[in-house]
C-alpha positions as CSV (number, residue, x, y, z in Angstrom):
1,F,4.6,19.8,-19.4
2,S,5.3,16.7,-18.3
3,T,2.8,14.3,-17.2
4,R,4.0,13.1,-14.2
5,P,2.6,15.9,-11.8
6,A,-0.9,15.3,-13.0
7,V,-0.3,11.1,-12.8
8,L,1.5,11.8,-9.8
9,G,-1.5,13.7,-8.0
10,S,-4.5,12.0,-9.8
11,F,-3.4,8.9,-8.1
12,V,-2.3,10.7,-4.8
13,A,-6.5,11.6,-4.8
14,A,-8.0,9.2,-6.5
15,V,-6.3,5.4,-4.8
16,G,-5.0,7.2,-1.5
17,M,-7.6,9.7,-0.5
18,N,-11.0,8.3,-2.2
19,K,-11.3,12.3,-3.6
20,Y,-12.2,11.4,-6.9
21,E,-13.9,14.7,-8.5
22,E,-10.1,16.4,-7.5
23,S,-8.7,13.8,-9.0
24,A,-10.8,14.0,-12.4
25,E,-9.7,17.9,-11.8
26,I,-6.0,17.9,-11.7
27,I,-6.1,15.0,-15.1
28,R,-7.9,17.8,-16.8
29,L,-5.4,20.4,-16.1
30,G,-3.2,17.4,-17.3
31,L,-4.8,16.8,-20.2
32,K,-4.7,20.5,-21.9
33,A,-0.7,20.2,-22.4
34,N,-1.0,16.6,-22.9
35,P,-4.2,16.1,-24.7
36,D,-4.2,12.2,-25.7
37,D,-1.6,10.9,-22.9
38,P,-2.8,7.4,-22.7
39,T,-1.9,7.2,-19.1
40,L,-4.1,10.6,-17.3
41,I,-7.0,9.3,-20.1
42,N,-6.6,5.8,-18.2
43,N,-6.6,7.6,-15.1
44,L,-9.6,9.3,-15.9
45,V,-11.7,6.5,-16.4
46,F,-10.8,5.6,-13.1
47,A,-11.7,8.5,-11.4
48,L,-15.0,8.7,-13.2
49,A,-15.9,5.5,-12.5
50,S,-14.9,5.8,-8.8
51,S,-17.1,8.6,-8.8
52,G,-20.1,7.0,-10.5
53,D,-20.1,8.7,-13.6
54,I,-20.1,5.4,-15.5
55,E,-21.6,7.1,-19.0
56,A,-18.5,9.6,-18.9
57,A,-15.8,6.6,-18.3
58,V,-17.1,4.7,-20.8
59,K,-16.7,7.7,-23.2
60,E,-13.2,8.6,-21.9
61,Y,-12.7,4.3,-22.0
62,E,-13.0,4.3,-25.6
63,R,-10.8,6.9,-26.2
64,F,-8.2,5.4,-24.1
65,S,-8.8,2.2,-26.6
66,K,-8.2,3.9,-29.7
67,L,-4.9,4.8,-28.0
68,S,-3.9,1.5,-26.9
69,T,-4.9,-0.4,-29.2
70,S,-1.3,-1.4,-29.9
71,S,0.2,-5.0,-29.0
72,E,3.5,-3.1,-28.0
73,G,3.8,-1.1,-24.2
74,D,2.1,-1.7,-20.9
75,N,-0.9,0.2,-22.2
76,V,-2.7,-3.6,-23.3
77,I,-2.3,-4.0,-20.0
78,L,-4.2,-1.0,-18.1
79,L,-7.4,-1.5,-21.2
80,Y,-8.0,-4.8,-20.0
81,A,-7.3,-4.0,-16.2
82,T,-9.9,-0.4,-16.5
83,G,-12.0,-2.2,-19.4
84,G,-13.0,-5.0,-16.1
85,L,-13.2,-2.1,-13.5
86,L,-15.8,-0.5,-16.0
87,E,-17.2,-4.3,-16.4
88,F,-17.5,-4.8,-12.5
89,R,-19.0,-1.1,-12.1
90,K,-21.9,-2.1,-14.9
91,G,-22.9,-5.1,-12.9
92,N,-21.3,-7.7,-15.3
93,L,-19.0,-9.4,-13.2
94,E,-18.1,-12.5,-15.0
95,T,-17.2,-10.0,-18.1
96,G,-15.0,-7.6,-15.3
97,R,-13.6,-11.2,-14.0
98,S,-12.3,-11.8,-17.6
99,L,-10.9,-8.7,-18.3
100,Y,-9.0,-8.3,-15.1
101,L,-7.1,-12.4,-15.6
102,K,-6.5,-11.1,-19.0
103,A,-4.7,-8.0,-17.7
104,L,-2.8,-10.4,-15.1
105,E,-2.3,-13.1,-17.5
106,E,-0.5,-10.4,-20.2
107,A,1.6,-8.0,-17.1
108,R,3.3,-12.0,-16.0
109,K,4.0,-12.6,-19.7
110,R,5.5,-9.2,-20.5
111,K,7.1,-9.3,-17.1
112,Q,5.9,-6.2,-15.5
113,R,5.6,-7.6,-11.7
114,R,4.5,-4.5,-10.8
115,L,1.4,-4.1,-13.3
116,V,0.5,-7.5,-12.2
117,V,0.4,-6.6,-8.1
118,S,-1.4,-3.5,-9.3
119,A,-4.1,-5.2,-11.6
120,A,-4.9,-8.1,-8.5
121,A,-4.6,-5.4,-6.5
122,F,-7.5,-3.4,-8.0
123,Y,-9.2,-6.5,-9.3
124,A,-9.3,-7.7,-5.6
125,N,-10.8,-4.4,-4.8
126,E,-13.1,-4.6,-7.6
127,E,-14.3,-8.4,-6.0
128,V,-14.6,-6.9,-2.1
129,R,-16.7,-3.7,-3.4
130,A,-19.4,-6.5,-5.3
131,R,-18.9,-8.5,-2.1
132,T,-18.4,-11.8,-4.7
133,E,-17.9,-15.2,-2.8
134,Y,-14.4,-14.3,-4.1
135,A,-13.5,-11.2,-2.4
136,A,-11.8,-12.9,0.3
137,E,-9.6,-15.1,-2.2
138,M,-8.5,-12.4,-4.5
139,L,-7.9,-9.7,-1.2
140,G,-5.1,-12.5,0.1
141,R,-3.6,-13.3,-3.2
142,A,-3.4,-9.3,-3.8
143,E,-1.9,-8.8,-0.4
144,K,0.5,-11.6,-0.9
145,L,1.9,-10.5,-3.8
146,I,1.9,-7.4,-2.7
147,K,4.3,-7.4,0.6
148,S,7.5,-7.4,-2.1
149,E,6.8,-4.4,-3.5
150,R,6.6,-0.7,-2.1
151,M,3.7,0.2,-3.3
152,P,1.8,3.0,-0.9
153,G,-1.2,3.9,-1.9
154,V,-2.2,0.3,-3.6
155,Q,-1.3,-1.3,-0.2
156,G,-3.4,1.5,2.0
157,M,-6.3,0.5,-1.1
158,L,-5.8,-2.9,-0.4
159,E,-6.5,-2.3,3.4
160,K,-9.4,-0.3,3.0
161,A,-10.8,-3.1,1.0
162,R,-9.7,-5.8,4.0
163,K,-12.3,-3.6,6.9
164,S,-14.7,-3.3,3.9
165,L,-14.6,-6.8,4.1
166,R,-14.9,-7.1,7.7
167,A,-17.3,-4.7,8.2
168,P,-21.1,-5.8,8.0
169,R,-23.3,-5.3,4.9
170,K,-25.1,-2.4,4.2
171,G,-28.8,-2.8,6.1
172,N,-28.2,-6.1,8.2
């Protein structure tokens, strides 16, 4: 009944392999035994948003938000970061940036180095994905931060983002 296999499996499927539907299925299996686990629900939001199902992602984010409103623990950091991702995916770039910056600020304040690195990496990925003027700068910052951490899935995501940034835009 541990959440760890579902958390790890869903992360590998989504972040490492870009298999978002598979990630969501793994999470749903984990949620059968742990229906209110905030980490699983957060991962489900990511998988759904990444697969393009923004409406379902928003619904799950609301559920995650209700479980994470306490200022205790790291869930508040994840709440900001995941909210940032959703706003980027909805096209609200300024709101997305603001939420990611709140996540980074909160992670630094709490001295949660790995969450700083993760939030920076996912934020950079969204800037690259949206092809904004901040993409290269944020990607560079995230790459510097991650050098001191062993986070293969996140490092792989940044490598893909770097390749994407170098690739010509579709339609060019």
